[in-house]
Structure formats: structure tokens, C-alpha cells
Short mmCIF file of C-alpha atoms and ligand atoms in Angstrom, two decimals:
data_model
loop_
_atom_site.label_atom_id
_atom_site.label_comp_id
_atom_site.label_asym_id
_atom_site.label_seq_id
_atom_site.Cartn_x
_atom_site.Cartn_y
_atom_site.Cartn_z
CA UNK K 1 1.12 19.62 7.84
CA UNK K 2 -2.57 19.07 7.34
CA UNK K 3 -4.40 16.05 8.62
CA UNK K 4 -5.80 15.13 5.27
CA UNK K 5 -3.75 12.02 4.73
CA UNK K 6 -5.26 10.36 7.73
CA UNK K 7 -8.01 8.21 6.29
CA UNK K 8 -6.57 6.74 3.16
CA UNK K 9 -3.88 4.87 5.01
CA UNK K 10 -6.49 2.75 6.65
CA UNK K 11 -6.78 0.94 3.34
CA UNK K 12 -6.26 -2.75 3.91
CA UNK K 13 -3.24 -4.59 2.72
CA UNK K 14 -5.57 -6.34 0.32
CA UNK K 15 -6.76 -3.20 -1.39
CA UNK K 16 -3.15 -2.27 -1.88
CA UNK K 17 -2.42 -5.74 -3.13
CA UNK K 18 -5.22 -5.57 -5.67
CA UNK K 19 -4.04 -2.16 -6.80
CA UNK K 20 -0.55 -3.60 -7.18
CA UNK K 21 -2.00 -6.21 -9.53
CA UNK K 22 -3.83 -3.61 -11.56
CA UNK K 23 -0.60 -1.68 -11.87
CA UNK K 24 1.24 -4.81 -13.01
CA UNK K 25 -1.34 -5.30 -15.73
CA UNK K 26 -0.96 -1.66 -16.78
CA UNK K 27 2.79 -2.09 -16.86
CA UNK K 28 2.45 -4.83 -19.48
CA UNK K 29 0.40 -2.68 -21.86
CA UNK K 30 1.97 -1.26 -25.00
CA UNK K 31 0.53 1.00 -27.65
CA UNK K 32 -1.00 -0.89 -30.60
CA UNK K 33 1.76 0.08 -33.05
CA UNK K 34 4.48 1.00 -30.55
CA UNK K 35 3.86 4.67 -31.29
CA UNK K 36 3.82 7.29 -28.53
CA UNK K 37 0.05 7.33 -28.26
CA UNK K 38 -0.64 6.02 -24.75
CA UNK K 39 -1.69 8.86 -22.48
CA UNK K 40 -0.64 9.05 -18.81
CA UNK K 41 -2.11 11.79 -16.62
CA UNK K 42 -1.44 12.49 -12.95
CA UNK K 43 -3.66 15.06 -11.28
CA UNK K 44 -2.75 16.33 -7.77
CA UNK K 45 -5.38 16.45 -5.00
CA UNK K 46 -8.31 18.87 -5.16
CA UNK K 47 -7.64 20.02 -8.72
CA UNK K 48 -10.68 21.19 -10.68
CA UNK K 49 -11.14 18.72 -13.50
CA UNK K 50 -12.61 21.44 -15.72
CA UNK K 51 -9.07 22.90 -15.82
CA UNK K 52 -7.68 19.52 -16.83
CA UNK K 53 -10.38 19.20 -19.49
CA UNK K 54 -9.43 22.51 -21.12
CA UNK K 55 -5.79 21.44 -21.14
CA UNK K 56 -6.74 18.14 -22.79
CA UNK K 57 -8.84 19.93 -25.40
CA UNK K 58 -5.74 21.95 -26.31
CA UNK K 59 -3.72 18.74 -26.56
CA UNK K 60 -6.45 17.31 -28.81
CA UNK K 61 -5.94 20.22 -31.20
CA UNK K 62 -2.15 19.88 -31.07
CA UNK K 63 -2.41 16.17 -31.90
CA UNK K 64 -3.43 17.05 -35.47
CA UNK K 65 0.18 18.22 -35.97
CA UNK K 66 1.62 14.79 -35.20
CA UNK K 67 3.44 13.65 -38.33
CA UNK K 68 2.29 10.06 -38.28
CA UNK K 69 -1.46 10.26 -38.91
CA UNK K 70 -2.38 6.97 -37.23
CA UNK K 71 -0.52 8.04 -34.10
CA UNK K 72 -2.28 11.41 -34.09
CA UNK K 73 -5.65 9.71 -34.43
CA UNK K 74 -4.79 7.28 -31.62
CA UNK K 75 -3.87 10.15 -29.29
CA UNK K 76 -7.11 11.90 -30.15
CA UNK K 77 -9.11 8.72 -29.53
CA UNK K 78 -7.51 8.46 -26.09
CA UNK K 79 -8.17 12.12 -25.31
CA UNK K 80 -11.85 11.94 -26.33
CA UNK K 81 -12.28 8.87 -24.19
CA UNK K 82 -10.75 10.66 -21.19
CA UNK K 83 -12.74 13.85 -21.77
CA UNK K 84 -16.04 12.01 -21.93
CA UNK K 85 -15.30 10.15 -18.71
CA UNK K 86 -14.08 13.00 -16.55
CA UNK K 87 -16.66 15.59 -17.52
CA UNK K 88 -19.00 14.74 -14.66
CA UNK K 89 -16.35 14.57 -11.97
CA UNK K 90 -16.00 17.94 -10.17
CA UNK K 91 -12.48 17.66 -8.73
CA UNK K 92 -9.71 15.17 -8.30
CA UNK K 93 -10.49 14.28 -4.66
CA UNK K 94 -8.36 13.99 -1.55
CA UNK K 95 -5.55 12.02 -3.18
CA UNK K 96 -5.83 13.17 -6.77
CA UNK K 97 -6.25 10.75 -9.66
CA UNK K 98 -4.18 8.93 -12.21
CA UNK K 99 -5.53 8.23 -15.69
CA UNK K 100 -4.14 5.82 -18.25
CA UNK K 101 -5.74 5.63 -21.66
CA UNK K 102 -4.95 4.65 -25.20
CA UNK K 103 -5.16 2.03 -27.95
CA UNK K 104 -3.29 -1.00 -26.66
CA UNK K 105 -2.13 -4.34 -28.10
CA UNK K 106 -5.72 -5.49 -28.49
CA UNK K 107 -6.44 -2.59 -30.90
CA UNK K 108 -9.09 -1.19 -28.57
CA UNK K 109 -9.14 2.03 -26.57
CA UNK K 110 -8.59 1.08 -22.93
CA UNK K 111 -9.29 3.48 -20.09
CA UNK K 112 -8.08 3.14 -16.49
CA UNK K 113 -8.65 5.59 -13.69
CA UNK K 114 -6.97 5.00 -10.35
CA UNK K 115 -7.59 6.66 -7.01
CA UNK K 116 -4.11 6.47 -5.51
CA UNK K 117 -3.56 5.33 -1.93
CA UNK K 118 -1.51 8.46 -1.20
CA UNK K 119 -1.66 12.01 -2.50
CA UNK K 120 -0.35 12.47 -6.04
CA UNK K 121 2.58 14.87 -5.78
CA UNK K 122 3.23 15.51 -9.47
CA UNK K 123 1.22 17.05 -12.27
CA UNK K 124 1.88 15.15 -15.45
CA UNK K 125 0.57 14.79 -18.99
CA UNK K 126 2.59 12.42 -21.12
CA UNK K 127 2.26 10.43 -24.36
CA UNK K 128 4.44 7.38 -24.74
CA UNK K 129 4.32 3.81 -26.03
CA UNK K 130 3.87 2.59 -22.43
CA UNK K 131 1.93 3.84 -19.40
CA UNK K 132 3.99 5.62 -16.77
CA UNK K 133 3.14 3.88 -13.54
CA UNK K 134 6.17 4.56 -11.33
CA UNK K 135 4.59 7.30 -9.26
CA UNK K 136 1.83 4.94 -8.08
CA UNK K 137 4.19 2.00 -7.75
CA UNK K 138 6.27 3.96 -5.24
CA UNK K 139 3.19 4.54 -3.12
CA UNK K 140 2.64 0.81 -2.85
CA UNK K 141 6.08 -0.08 -1.60
CA UNK K 142 5.20 -0.04 2.07
CA UNK K 143 1.85 -0.20 3.71
CA UNK K 144 2.83 0.49 7.29
CA UNK K 145 3.23 3.92 8.82
CA UNK K 146 5.86 4.41 11.53
CA UNK K 147 6.57 7.29 13.85
CA UNK K 148 10.11 8.61 14.30
CA UNK K 149 10.62 10.72 17.40
CA UNK K 150 13.85 12.49 18.28
CA UNK K 151 13.89 13.80 21.80
CA UNK K 152 16.61 15.85 23.44
CA UNK K 153 16.70 18.42 26.21
CA UNK K 154 17.27 21.08 23.62
CA UNK K 155 14.48 20.18 21.20
CA UNK K 156 12.34 17.52 19.59
CA UNK K 157 11.58 16.45 16.04
CA UNK K 158 8.57 14.28 15.30
CA UNK K 159 8.20 12.62 11.93
CA UNK K 160 6.24 9.87 10.21
CA UNK K 161 7.55 7.56 7.54
CA UNK K 162 5.63 5.40 5.12
CA UNK K 163 7.46 3.72 2.27
CA UNK K 164 9.63 6.30 0.53
CA UNK K 165 7.73 9.17 2.09
CA UNK K 166 9.09 10.96 5.14
CA UNK K 167 7.21 13.88 6.69
CA UNK K 168 8.42 15.98 9.57
CA UNK K 169 5.32 16.92 11.53
CA UNK K 170 6.83 19.00 14.34
CA UNK K 171 10.28 20.42 14.96
CA UNK K 172 10.53 22.38 18.20
CA UNK K 173 13.14 23.99 20.41
CA UNK K 174 12.73 23.52 24.14
CA UNK K 175 14.51 26.58 25.61
CA UNK K 176 15.57 24.32 28.46
CA UNK K 177 18.92 25.79 29.54
CA UNK K 178 21.99 23.69 29.00
CA UNK K 179 23.94 22.21 31.91
CA UNK K 180 26.36 25.08 32.49
CA UNK K 181 29.03 24.95 35.09
CA UNK K 182 28.32 27.36 37.87
CA UNK K 183 29.88 27.84 41.19
CA UNK K 184 28.53 27.67 44.75
CA UNK K 185 24.94 27.87 45.93
CA UNK K 186 23.49 29.18 42.73
CA UNK K 187 24.56 25.98 41.02
CA UNK K 188 22.18 23.80 43.04
CA UNK K 189 19.33 26.21 42.46
CA UNK K 190 20.13 26.46 38.78
CA UNK K 191 20.21 22.68 38.43
CA UNK K 192 16.84 22.33 40.14
CA UNK K 193 15.25 24.90 37.83
CA UNK K 194 16.81 23.25 34.82
CA UNK K 195 15.50 19.87 35.96
CA UNK K 196 11.98 21.25 36.33
CA UNK K 197 12.14 22.87 32.93
CA UNK K 198 13.32 19.58 31.41
CA UNK K 199 10.45 17.66 33.02
CA UNK K 200 7.93 20.22 31.73
CA UNK K 201 9.50 19.90 28.30
CA UNK K 202 9.23 16.11 28.28
CA UNK K 203 5.61 16.46 29.35
CA UNK K 204 4.94 18.78 26.45
CA UNK K 205 6.65 16.43 23.99
CA UNK K 206 4.60 13.50 25.33
CA UNK K 207 1.40 15.42 24.70
CA UNK K 208 2.46 16.28 21.16
CA UNK K 209 3.38 12.67 20.51
CA UNK K 210 0.14 11.27 21.90
CA UNK K 211 -1.82 13.60 19.63
CA UNK K 212 0.28 13.07 16.52
CA UNK K 213 0.92 9.33 16.69
CA UNK K 214 -2.41 8.19 18.09
CA UNK K 215 -4.82 10.67 16.49
CA UNK K 216 -3.50 12.73 13.60
CA UNK K 217 -1.21 10.19 11.96
CA UNK K 218 -1.85 6.85 13.69
CA UNK K 219 1.27 4.70 13.53
CA UNK K 220 1.78 0.98 13.88
CA UNK K 221 5.22 1.27 15.37
CA UNK K 222 7.33 3.98 16.94
CA UNK K 223 11.08 4.49 16.96
CA UNK K 224 12.65 6.81 19.50
CA UNK K 225 16.02 8.48 19.24
CA UNK K 226 18.07 11.10 21.01
CA UNK K 227 21.25 11.64 22.99
CA UNK K 228 21.89 8.76 25.37
CA UNK K 229 20.65 10.45 28.52
CA UNK K 230 17.75 12.50 27.16
CA UNK K 231 15.79 9.71 25.55
CA UNK K 232 16.11 7.55 28.67
CA UNK K 233 14.95 10.42 30.85
CA UNK K 234 12.05 10.90 28.53
CA UNK K 235 10.99 7.26 28.50
CA UNK K 236 11.11 7.25 32.30
CA UNK K 237 8.96 10.36 32.61
CA UNK K 238 5.82 8.21 32.09
CA UNK K 239 3.77 10.93 30.48
CA UNK K 240 3.73 9.08 27.22
CA UNK K 241 0.40 7.29 26.63
CA UNK K 242 0.61 3.57 27.38
CA UNK K 243 -0.90 2.77 23.96
CA UNK K 244 2.01 4.57 22.38
CA UNK K 245 4.55 3.06 24.77
CA UNK K 246 3.42 -0.38 23.57
CA UNK K 247 4.28 0.61 20.03
CA UNK K 248 7.92 1.44 20.69
CA UNK K 249 9.89 -1.00 18.56
CA UNK K 250 13.33 0.49 18.98
CA UNK K 251 15.39 3.11 20.84
CA UNK K 252 18.55 4.52 19.27
CA UNK K 253 21.35 6.96 20.11
CA UNK K 254 21.24 9.94 17.80
CA UNK K 255 23.31 13.01 18.42
CA UNK K 256 21.08 15.75 17.09
CA UNK K 257 17.50 16.73 16.30
CA UNK K 258 16.06 18.23 13.12
CA UNK K 259 15.94 16.76 9.66
CA UNK K 260 19.51 15.45 9.75
CA UNK K 261 18.83 13.63 13.01
CA UNK K 262 15.62 12.09 11.65
CA UNK K 263 17.49 10.77 8.60
CA UNK K 264 20.08 9.23 10.86
CA UNK K 265 17.41 7.67 13.08
CA UNK K 266 15.64 6.20 10.05
CA UNK K 267 18.85 4.70 8.81
CA UNK K 268 19.59 3.09 12.16
CA UNK K 269 16.05 1.76 12.54
CA UNK K 270 15.79 0.28 9.04
CA UNK K 271 16.38 -3.35 10.07
CA UNK K 272 13.98 -3.10 13.01
CA UNK K 273 11.25 -1.77 10.73
CA UNK K 274 11.73 -4.54 8.20
CA UNK K 275 11.60 -7.15 10.99
CA UNK K 276 8.45 -5.59 12.36
CA UNK K 277 6.59 -6.12 9.06
CA UNK K 278 7.65 -9.73 9.02
CA UNK K 279 6.82 -10.29 12.68
CA UNK K 280 3.19 -9.28 12.12
CA UNK K 281 2.90 -11.87 9.37
CA UNK K 282 4.73 -14.58 11.27
CA UNK K 283 2.48 -14.19 14.29
CA UNK K 284 -0.54 -14.89 12.09
CA UNK K 285 1.09 -17.90 10.48
CA UNK K 286 2.07 -19.29 13.87
CA UNK K 287 -1.48 -18.91 15.12
CA UNK K 288 -2.64 -20.93 12.13
CA UNK K 289 0.01 -23.60 12.72
CA UNK K 290 -0.93 -23.84 16.36
CA UNK K 291 -4.57 -24.57 15.54
CA UNK K 292 -3.47 -27.12 13.01
CA UNK K 293 -1.01 -28.76 15.40
CA UNK K 294 -3.45 -28.94 18.31
CA UNK K 295 -6.19 -30.14 15.99
CA UNK K 296 -8.64 -27.53 17.25
CA UNK K 297 -10.63 -27.65 14.02
CA UNK K 298 -10.14 -23.92 13.65
CA UNK K 299 -7.62 -24.09 10.83
CA UNK K 300 -8.22 -25.01 7.23
CA UNK K 301 -6.33 -24.61 3.97
CA UNK K 302 -6.61 -25.05 0.23
CA UNK K 303 -8.61 -22.93 -2.21
CA UNK K 304 -11.75 -25.07 -2.15
CA UNK K 305 -11.83 -25.48 1.63
CA UNK K 306 -11.22 -21.81 2.35
CA UNK K 307 -13.87 -20.66 -0.14
CA UNK K 308 -16.28 -23.14 1.37
CA UNK K 309 -15.60 -21.84 4.88
CA UNK K 310 -15.97 -18.24 3.68
CA UNK K 311 -19.34 -19.02 2.15
CA UNK K 312 -20.43 -20.43 5.50
CA UNK K 313 -19.23 -17.19 7.18
CA UNK K 314 -16.95 -19.28 9.38
CA UNK K 315 -13.67 -17.50 8.63
CA UNK K 316 -11.95 -15.04 10.91
CA UNK K 317 -8.75 -14.49 8.92
CA UNK K 318 -7.77 -15.64 5.45
CA UNK K 319 -4.02 -15.97 4.97
CA UNK K 320 -3.01 -15.74 1.38
CA UNK K 321 0.48 -15.99 -0.02
CA UNK K 322 1.66 -13.14 -2.19
CA UNK K 323 2.75 -15.77 -4.69
CA UNK K 324 -0.79 -16.98 -5.25
CA UNK K 325 -1.37 -14.38 -7.88
CA UNK K 326 -3.44 -16.34 -10.34
CA UNK K 327 -6.01 -15.14 -12.82
CA UNK K 328 -8.66 -17.74 -13.51
CA UNK K 329 -10.46 -17.64 -16.80
CA UNK K 330 -13.54 -19.12 -18.36
CA UNK K 331 -12.54 -20.02 -21.90
CA UNK K 332 -15.05 -20.62 -24.65
CA UNK K 333 -14.96 -21.49 -28.33
CA UNK K 334 -16.60 -19.32 -30.95
CA UNK K 335 -17.02 -22.26 -33.31
CA UNK K 336 -18.80 -24.73 -31.01
CA UNK K 337 -20.14 -25.03 -27.48
CA UNK K 338 -16.79 -25.99 -25.87
CA UNK K 339 -15.96 -24.29 -22.59
CA UNK K 340 -13.35 -24.80 -19.88
CA UNK K 341 -11.68 -22.97 -17.01
CA UNK K 342 -7.96 -22.35 -16.71
CA UNK K 343 -5.74 -20.25 -14.51
CA UNK K 344 -2.33 -18.62 -14.90
CA UNK K 345 0.00 -16.51 -12.78
CA UNK K 346 -0.76 -12.83 -13.26
CA UNK K 347 2.67 -12.22 -14.68
CA UNK K 348 2.12 -14.89 -17.34
CA UNK K 349 -1.26 -13.51 -18.31
CA UNK K 350 -0.13 -11.55 -21.36
CA UNK K 351 1.84 -14.51 -22.69
CA UNK K 352 -1.17 -16.79 -22.16
CA UNK K 353 -3.40 -14.31 -23.94
CA UNK K 354 -1.10 -14.20 -26.97
CA UNK K 355 -0.88 -17.99 -27.22
CA UNK K 356 -4.60 -18.53 -26.87
CA UNK K 357 -5.31 -17.28 -30.39
CA UNK K 358 -3.02 -19.99 -31.81
CA UNK K 359 -4.53 -22.82 -29.81
CA UNK K 360 -7.01 -25.16 -31.39
CA UNK K 361 -10.30 -26.03 -29.76
CA UNK K 362 -10.11 -29.66 -28.58
CA UNK K 363 -13.69 -30.20 -29.71
CA UNK K 364 -14.00 -28.64 -33.18
CA UNK K 365 -10.27 -28.17 -33.82
CA UNK K 366 -10.60 -24.54 -34.93
CA UNK K 367 -8.57 -21.75 -33.39
CA UNK K 368 -11.49 -19.77 -32.07
CA UNK K 369 -10.91 -19.86 -28.34
CA UNK K 370 -11.58 -16.68 -26.38
CA UNK K 371 -11.79 -15.57 -22.75
CA UNK K 372 -15.41 -15.25 -21.70
CA UNK K 373 -14.79 -14.20 -18.12
CA UNK K 374 -11.77 -13.73 -15.89
CA UNK K 375 -11.23 -13.19 -12.21
CA UNK K 376 -8.27 -13.28 -9.93
CA UNK K 377 -8.26 -15.30 -6.79
CA UNK K 378 -7.30 -12.58 -4.36
CA UNK K 379 -10.02 -10.23 -5.60
CA UNK K 380 -12.51 -13.06 -5.46
CA UNK K 381 -11.53 -14.13 -1.94
CA UNK K 382 -11.59 -10.52 -0.83
CA UNK K 383 -15.17 -10.12 -2.00
CA UNK K 384 -16.19 -13.28 -0.17
CA UNK K 385 -14.33 -12.09 2.92
CA UNK K 386 -15.90 -8.65 2.90
CA UNK K 387 -19.38 -10.10 2.69
CA UNK K 388 -18.86 -12.11 5.84
CA UNK K 389 -16.66 -9.76 7.84
CA UNK K 390 -13.57 -11.93 7.51
CA UNK K 391 -10.15 -10.32 7.35
CA UNK K 392 -7.75 -11.05 4.53
CA UNK K 393 -4.01 -10.86 5.04
CA UNK K 394 -1.47 -11.13 2.27
CA UNK K 395 1.63 -12.93 3.51
CA UNK K 396 4.98 -12.44 1.84
CA UNK K 397 7.22 -15.37 0.98
CA UNK K 398 10.25 -13.50 2.32
CA UNK K 399 10.26 -15.54 5.55
CA UNK K 400 10.07 -19.24 6.41
CA UNK K 401 6.46 -19.19 7.61
CA UNK K 402 5.38 -17.40 4.46
CA UNK K 403 7.31 -19.83 2.27
CA UNK K 404 5.59 -22.68 4.10
CA UNK K 405 2.15 -21.17 3.45
CA UNK K 406 2.96 -21.23 -0.23
CA UNK K 407 4.81 -24.54 -0.35
CA UNK K 408 2.90 -26.75 2.08
CA UNK K 409 -0.60 -25.26 2.07
CA UNK K 410 -1.06 -24.18 -1.53
CA UNK K 411 -0.80 -20.51 -0.58
CA UNK K 412 -4.25 -20.25 0.98
CA UNK K 413 -5.19 -20.92 4.58
CA UNK K 414 -7.74 -19.68 7.07
CA UNK K 415 -8.25 -19.36 10.78
CA UNK K 416 -11.89 -20.07 11.59
CA UNK K 417 -14.35 -18.56 14.03
CA UNK K 418 -16.00 -21.88 14.73
CA UNK K 419 -15.51 -25.55 13.91
CA UNK K 420 -17.03 -26.55 10.61
CA UNK K 421 -16.77 -30.31 10.77
CA UNK K 422 -16.85 -32.57 13.76
CA UNK K 423 -14.28 -35.27 13.26
CA UNK K 424 -11.84 -32.81 11.64
ZN1 ZN Z 1 -14.74 -25.38 -30.79
#
């Protein structure tokens, strides 16, 4: 295992959230005439893009053989657009890239290039009437990395898990002798030697774990498994770094080490891991509620109030509900000087867009309304937050506190660094 996938996982939950939105928008795209002319390309890490370019040039030539001429032309338009945009990029970077391009519903060539949050593990070139986004979608399923450690007298297996991805980092045998039955004096001596060997082994495992889980693949939580006695012995040996000890969220009985054991451990720990995600969010919500309840003046909520506090650099943490996924748009009329702002849920965006062309302008009564500018709230808040060093946390509605954020506080709240208003 290399250490290359160390940095990218430090991406904030917000970046992932924004990417999730982008992907949702991509998912709604269709080719202009439902032909197979939308191009999806996945390029694995560190690939030379000149190689990809030559492949695409070949595909460009092949596209002339497509029976339906308008489809062939659409594929070629997509390919030229891609070729012109990737020609100055030397290689595909640490995580690879994903490219989506083609003539969509709007009859325009649209181009999207995404730097995935995790390494691309497939090489793909595909034309279809939709974009193929599943590979990236899978990467976004879980943001938290956990360590799974199986420790026995006979060996240890250390793994990390993040979403659907499970990597075994180390799998070692200990060569600590088993507890054989022996007779007489030699038995006591043998037991002592075995005990010493076991202690040395646990020390070695602790060192490996400290390095792997604190440095190479930093984890947010750690699950430990092993045969009943071994894992207890290990936890008592105290060689495990206290920072790592604090991260232990569960200890489970597992009969064996190796890949099979890790799978079993993961299965047993599943509920604990899910709870852990929720606990992080609930702690934040409870902190907010506490400020509100004690009237400390350090809690505020509502879009206007939170934006205002962000602009004054007074916000420590913005809490935003995952259900506040609205795109706000500045709508203008091409026939007169009418303008207005409206917002819709991201998932209703395409529907809204379709209906807009049938709507009449309330001022001149012609159907010439168009979207001048659009922005989505989370992206906007994130920019404001970044400028002032505030942290943004997306809170799911899967638990009571999260549902309350959405229901009672309009989905947006903030914990402040200092009091903004006196009598608040
Ligand atoms: Zn008008």
C-alpha cells in the first residue's frame, strides 16, 4: 500500500457535499435527441493525458461510421471539446479524472471535468444517452475513514475502511508459540518465554498501529477485534498511543485474523460505525441548542441571520441541513426590464427549468423569461465561511436533532465566536 491516498481524504464534508450536488445535476442530463452521444471518460491516477488524447482521436475517426449522422456529429463535437480542454494538462493527477461531455437537453455542448475525492479505479470510455456517474457516486457514500484492527497472539491484520472501500494495510504473523501443554519444570519456563514473546508482539503491533492510524491513514474511529483473551491483553498492554486509544469506538470477538476476519469484524461493527457518524452531528446540534437555551447570544439561525453573521466574521460553525439543497436564481425577461429572484430544491431544478420557458412575464406578458444567474445556498455559504475561517458542517436529517434543524430552524444555524447583538 502506498501512502498516496492520505491527503485527499482531508476534504471537508462540504466539498463532498458540493460534489454530490454536481453529480446529481449530471445525473439529470440526457443527450439532446436521446442518442448515444454523451461521452463518459474515467482516467486512473497518473495516466499521461497524451495517451488518452490519441485514443480519443481514434474514436473521433471511428465516429464517422456511426449510422445516424446527427449522432456521429454530436459524438465528434463532444470529442473535440474534450481534446481541446485536456491538451494542456500533463497527467491525470493523484486521483485521476472523470470527464463528462456532450450535447445535452439544452442543445449545447456541455463539458464537466471532476477531480474525484478518491482514486479512480477503472479506465472507461463510453458513449450513451446519459452520463455514467456511479463510480464517483460510490466514492461519496461515506466521508469518514475508520481503522479495523484484528489482534491475536498468532498474528495481526490492520485495515482501513471508507465507504465501500476496504484496504488491508498490514497482515502479519507473530511467531509467538501457541500455549502447548508441557510437563514439569520446562512448562513454567516455556510459559514465561511465551508470555514475553506475546508482550513483544503486542508492542510491535502497537507501533504499527500508531504509525498507520495516526500518520499514514489517519482515522476518525478505530474498531478492535480478536479472540476474547488476546484483544483484552493487547488493550491492557498500554503501548498503544493515547490518541489512538481515545478513538476506539468498539471491541468485538472475532475468531481469526486475515481478510476473512476483517470482513467479520466490519460486519459486527457496522451499527457502531453508523452511530458514530450520527453522534458527531448530534454533538454539534446539542451545542447549538445549549447556547440557544441558555441565551448566551452565541447561537443564531435562519438564512439571513447566518449570512449576516458570516459577513461580520462572527461565525465559528455553520450547521446546514442536508435538505436545504436549494438553487437560487436571478430571473430576467428578454422582452422588458423585469427581474426577480426565485429558488427551488436542486432535485426540482430541471423541472423548473423546463416550465420557465412556458411562463409569461408578469410585466410584459411574453414568455421570454430566462435565468440570468444561479447559485446554490451551500456553495454560497461555503464561500462566505471560507473567507472568514468558519467551519461548515452538513447535518443529515436521519436523526431527531437533524430533523429539528430542518423543521424548526429552517435548515440553517450557526454557533458564533462572539455575541453580535446585546439584548439578544
Ligand atoms: Zn417582460
